[in-house]
């Protein structure tokens, strides 16, 4: 079973046509905190490497960015929203994953698709004491169209050359040995540092 919000449900919530029902959105009659998420490792959908789609997002200061700013690093790019219970259940596992993969030259990039942007995300980060990952925003939900995403949460793995190599539709537990090993295989080893030059 995959836990997430369909594109139709996402659109209804974003447009204010329906109010989020936390029980129904969790999909299993539990709160987001009580959800038991499957191990991501065996559930990642590997694909033939392909260029990342053209879309942009904002950092916390409103600066326009693209994934090209992180070229050379392996990326776990997660699209989420503060009002999405499966996203909220999954996010702590992504936050726990991030420091474990930094030494491998990889990082987690959580990109919020909250329509209120920083007004929704900044207090959420503060309330949950989230640090260590950038506060990134896509209030226009441009990524939903660029990636042809059917719902959220959605996560894509990008290798060091900027190629998409795997994805996951729905929520999962990212903080597992199997997932970390799979990410290392998908992204490849961190390039060796160039030896220092010496003057003669």
Tab-separated table of C-alpha atoms in Angstrom:
chain	number	residue	atom	x	y	z
A	1	UNK	CA	0.000	0.000	0.000
A	2	UNK	CA	1.266	3.462	-0.892
A	3	UNK	CA	0.282	6.455	1.181
A	4	UNK	CA	-0.158	9.781	-0.586
A	5	UNK	CA	-2.550	12.315	-2.056
A	6	UNK	CA	-3.832	12.011	-5.613
A	7	UNK	CA	-3.431	14.901	-8.045
A	8	UNK	CA	-7.200	15.469	-7.990
A	9	UNK	CA	-7.332	15.547	-4.195
A	10	UNK	CA	-4.285	17.813	-4.113
A	11	UNK	CA	-5.958	20.241	-6.535
A	12	UNK	CA	-9.156	20.287	-4.477
A	13	UNK	CA	-7.247	21.053	-1.293
A	14	UNK	CA	-5.110	23.700	-2.966
A	15	UNK	CA	-8.176	25.413	-4.379
A	16	UNK	CA	-9.983	25.306	-1.044
A	17	UNK	CA	-12.789	23.185	-2.520
A	18	UNK	CA	-12.496	20.672	0.299
A	19	UNK	CA	-11.029	20.786	3.763
A	20	UNK	CA	-8.303	18.295	4.671
A	21	UNK	CA	-9.672	15.359	6.654
A	22	UNK	CA	-6.605	14.038	8.469
A	23	UNK	CA	-8.065	10.588	8.973
A	24	UNK	CA	-9.051	10.030	5.362
A	25	UNK	CA	-5.854	11.551	3.979
A	26	UNK	CA	-3.698	9.274	6.106
A	27	UNK	CA	-5.501	6.486	4.333
A	28	UNK	CA	-5.317	3.998	7.176
A	29	UNK	CA	-7.452	5.581	9.886
A	30	UNK	CA	-4.425	6.829	11.835
A	31	UNK	CA	-2.802	10.183	12.415
A	32	UNK	CA	0.293	11.039	10.388
A	33	UNK	CA	2.489	10.369	13.420
A	34	UNK	CA	1.053	6.876	13.784
A	35	UNK	CA	1.503	5.827	10.160
A	36	UNK	CA	3.751	2.837	9.569
A	37	UNK	CA	5.687	3.524	6.404
A	38	UNK	CA	7.257	0.891	4.133
A	39	UNK	CA	11.014	0.705	3.622
A	40	UNK	CA	11.861	2.846	0.589
A	41	UNK	CA	14.858	0.760	-0.523
A	42	UNK	CA	13.027	-2.056	-2.327
A	43	UNK	CA	10.225	0.246	-3.482
A	44	UNK	CA	12.231	2.836	-5.419
A	45	UNK	CA	11.301	2.820	-9.102
A	46	UNK	CA	14.635	2.909	-10.960
A	47	UNK	CA	14.547	4.431	-14.441
A	48	UNK	CA	16.890	4.872	-17.366
A	49	UNK	CA	18.845	8.048	-16.533
A	50	UNK	CA	17.090	11.039	-18.049
A	51	UNK	CA	17.480	14.801	-17.729
A	52	UNK	CA	15.601	16.483	-14.925
A	53	UNK	CA	12.634	18.539	-16.183
A	54	UNK	CA	12.822	22.306	-16.424
A	55	UNK	CA	11.241	23.894	-13.377
A	56	UNK	CA	12.223	26.366	-10.699
A	57	UNK	CA	11.646	26.869	-7.006
A	58	UNK	CA	12.495	29.468	-4.363
A	59	UNK	CA	14.772	29.495	-1.357
A	60	UNK	CA	13.725	31.039	1.971
A	61	UNK	CA	14.813	34.510	0.825
A	62	UNK	CA	12.724	34.288	-2.369
A	63	UNK	CA	15.686	33.660	-4.681
A	64	UNK	CA	14.747	31.691	-7.805
A	65	UNK	CA	16.651	28.391	-8.091
A	66	UNK	CA	16.886	25.218	-10.168
A	67	UNK	CA	18.364	21.830	-9.391
A	68	UNK	CA	21.376	22.798	-11.507
A	69	UNK	CA	22.606	24.756	-8.465
A	70	UNK	CA	23.374	21.399	-6.838
A	71	UNK	CA	25.099	19.753	-9.826
A	72	UNK	CA	27.816	17.353	-8.718
A	73	UNK	CA	25.826	16.155	-5.707
A	74	UNK	CA	23.414	13.257	-5.468
A	75	UNK	CA	19.950	14.582	-4.624
A	76	UNK	CA	16.900	13.193	-2.863
A	77	UNK	CA	14.300	15.747	-3.982
A	78	UNK	CA	11.057	15.467	-2.037
A	79	UNK	CA	7.848	17.325	-2.900
A	80	UNK	CA	5.619	17.739	0.133
A	81	UNK	CA	3.147	20.080	1.862
A	82	UNK	CA	2.527	21.013	5.475
A	83	UNK	CA	-1.159	20.021	5.231
A	84	UNK	CA	-0.415	16.530	3.815
A	85	UNK	CA	-0.395	13.857	6.563
A	86	UNK	CA	1.587	11.256	4.548
A	87	UNK	CA	4.153	13.973	3.759
A	88	UNK	CA	4.403	14.912	7.415
A	89	UNK	CA	4.814	11.269	8.407
A	90	UNK	CA	7.597	10.779	5.865
A	91	UNK	CA	9.522	14.017	6.467
A	92	UNK	CA	11.253	12.973	9.732
A	93	UNK	CA	12.738	9.937	7.953
A	94	UNK	CA	14.148	12.207	5.239
A	95	UNK	CA	15.584	14.537	7.881
A	96	UNK	CA	17.231	11.562	9.580
A	97	UNK	CA	18.595	10.339	6.230
A	98	UNK	CA	20.256	13.627	5.263
A	99	UNK	CA	23.252	13.607	7.664
A	100	UNK	CA	23.875	9.924	6.936
A	101	UNK	CA	24.412	10.536	3.213
A	102	UNK	CA	26.271	13.857	3.342
A	103	UNK	CA	29.669	12.119	3.525
A	104	UNK	CA	28.751	10.406	0.237
A	105	UNK	CA	28.179	13.763	-1.445
A	106	UNK	CA	24.402	13.447	-1.336
A	107	UNK	CA	21.716	15.588	0.263
A	108	UNK	CA	17.973	15.819	0.837
A	109	UNK	CA	16.102	18.732	-0.750
A	110	UNK	CA	12.539	19.027	0.609
A	111	UNK	CA	10.531	21.330	-1.684
A	112	UNK	CA	7.189	22.470	-0.278
A	113	UNK	CA	4.292	22.942	-2.679
A	114	UNK	CA	2.229	24.852	-0.106
A	115	UNK	CA	0.417	27.644	-1.954
A	116	UNK	CA	1.161	30.021	0.947
A	117	UNK	CA	4.875	29.449	0.501
A	118	UNK	CA	7.124	30.754	3.257
A	119	UNK	CA	4.125	31.790	5.411
A	120	UNK	CA	3.217	28.119	5.819
A	121	UNK	CA	6.656	26.529	5.810
A	122	UNK	CA	8.675	28.812	8.105
A	123	UNK	CA	6.400	28.274	11.147
A	124	UNK	CA	6.252	24.550	10.389
A	125	UNK	CA	10.068	24.338	10.417
A	126	UNK	CA	10.180	26.354	13.640
A	127	UNK	CA	7.457	24.329	15.366
A	128	UNK	CA	9.176	21.039	14.557
A	129	UNK	CA	12.735	22.337	15.095
A	130	UNK	CA	13.769	21.406	11.555
A	131	UNK	CA	17.369	22.284	10.769
A	132	UNK	CA	20.083	20.956	8.502
A	133	UNK	CA	18.077	21.036	5.268
A	134	UNK	CA	17.220	24.101	3.183
A	135	UNK	CA	13.753	25.654	3.251
A	136	UNK	CA	12.683	25.386	-0.398
A	137	UNK	CA	9.364	26.457	-1.874
A	138	UNK	CA	7.288	25.853	-4.994
A	139	UNK	CA	4.081	27.798	-4.211
A	140	UNK	CA	2.951	27.672	-7.849
A	141	UNK	CA	3.326	23.858	-7.867
A	142	UNK	CA	5.260	24.095	-11.142
A	143	UNK	CA	7.024	20.839	-10.302
A	144	UNK	CA	3.737	18.920	-10.400
A	145	UNK	CA	3.439	19.642	-14.095
A	146	UNK	CA	7.170	19.432	-14.854
A	147	UNK	CA	7.462	15.952	-13.353
A	148	UNK	CA	3.904	14.942	-14.319
A	149	UNK	CA	3.368	14.041	-10.683
A	150	UNK	CA	0.158	12.190	-9.868
A	151	UNK	CA	0.137	13.317	-6.232
A	152	UNK	CA	2.265	14.017	-3.181
A	153	UNK	CA	4.486	13.099	-1.525
A	154	UNK	CA	6.698	12.438	-4.526
A	155	UNK	CA	10.454	11.973	-4.408
A	156	UNK	CA	12.961	11.815	-7.233
A	157	UNK	CA	16.598	10.724	-7.075
A	158	UNK	CA	18.984	12.816	-9.172
A	159	UNK	CA	22.553	11.684	-9.819
A	160	UNK	CA	25.656	13.873	-9.855
A	161	UNK	CA	25.271	14.641	-13.564
A	162	UNK	CA	21.729	15.985	-13.086
A	163	UNK	CA	20.041	12.848	-14.406
A	164	UNK	CA	16.922	11.400	-12.797
A	165	UNK	CA	17.620	7.781	-11.914
A	166	UNK	CA	14.715	6.747	-9.640
A	167	UNK	CA	11.516	7.974	-8.035
A	168	UNK	CA	8.955	7.119	-5.391
A	169	UNK	CA	5.265	8.049	-5.536
A	170	UNK	CA	3.828	8.078	-2.028
A	171	UNK	CA	5.367	8.069	1.431
A	172	UNK	CA	8.035	5.716	2.725
A	173	UNK	CA	10.682	5.278	5.409
A	174	UNK	CA	13.933	6.704	4.025
A	175	UNK	CA	16.002	6.140	7.160
A	176	UNK	CA	16.871	2.468	6.606
A	177	UNK	CA	20.127	0.658	5.738
A	178	UNK	CA	18.531	-0.793	2.584
A	179	UNK	CA	17.541	2.659	1.368
A	180	UNK	CA	20.957	4.179	2.029
A	181	UNK	CA	22.667	1.308	0.197
A	182	UNK	CA	20.270	1.689	-2.747
A	183	UNK	CA	20.892	5.427	-2.962
A	184	UNK	CA	24.650	4.869	-3.012
A	185	UNK	CA	24.279	2.434	-5.893
A	186	UNK	CA	21.964	4.732	-7.840
A	187	UNK	CA	24.021	7.906	-7.435
A	188	UNK	CA	27.469	6.334	-7.587
A	189	UNK	CA	30.579	7.032	-5.539
A	190	UNK	CA	31.620	10.499	-4.539
A	191	UNK	CA	34.351	11.766	-6.875
A	192	UNK	CA	37.802	11.725	-5.348
A	193	UNK	CA	39.096	15.132	-4.373
A	194	UNK	CA	41.724	16.526	-6.726
A	195	UNK	CA	45.217	16.452	-5.206
A	196	UNK	CA	46.471	19.848	-4.087
A	197	UNK	CA	48.756	21.601	-6.520
A	198	UNK	CA	52.252	22.476	-5.418
A	199	UNK	CA	54.251	25.374	-6.675
A	200	UNK	CA	57.853	24.892	-7.719
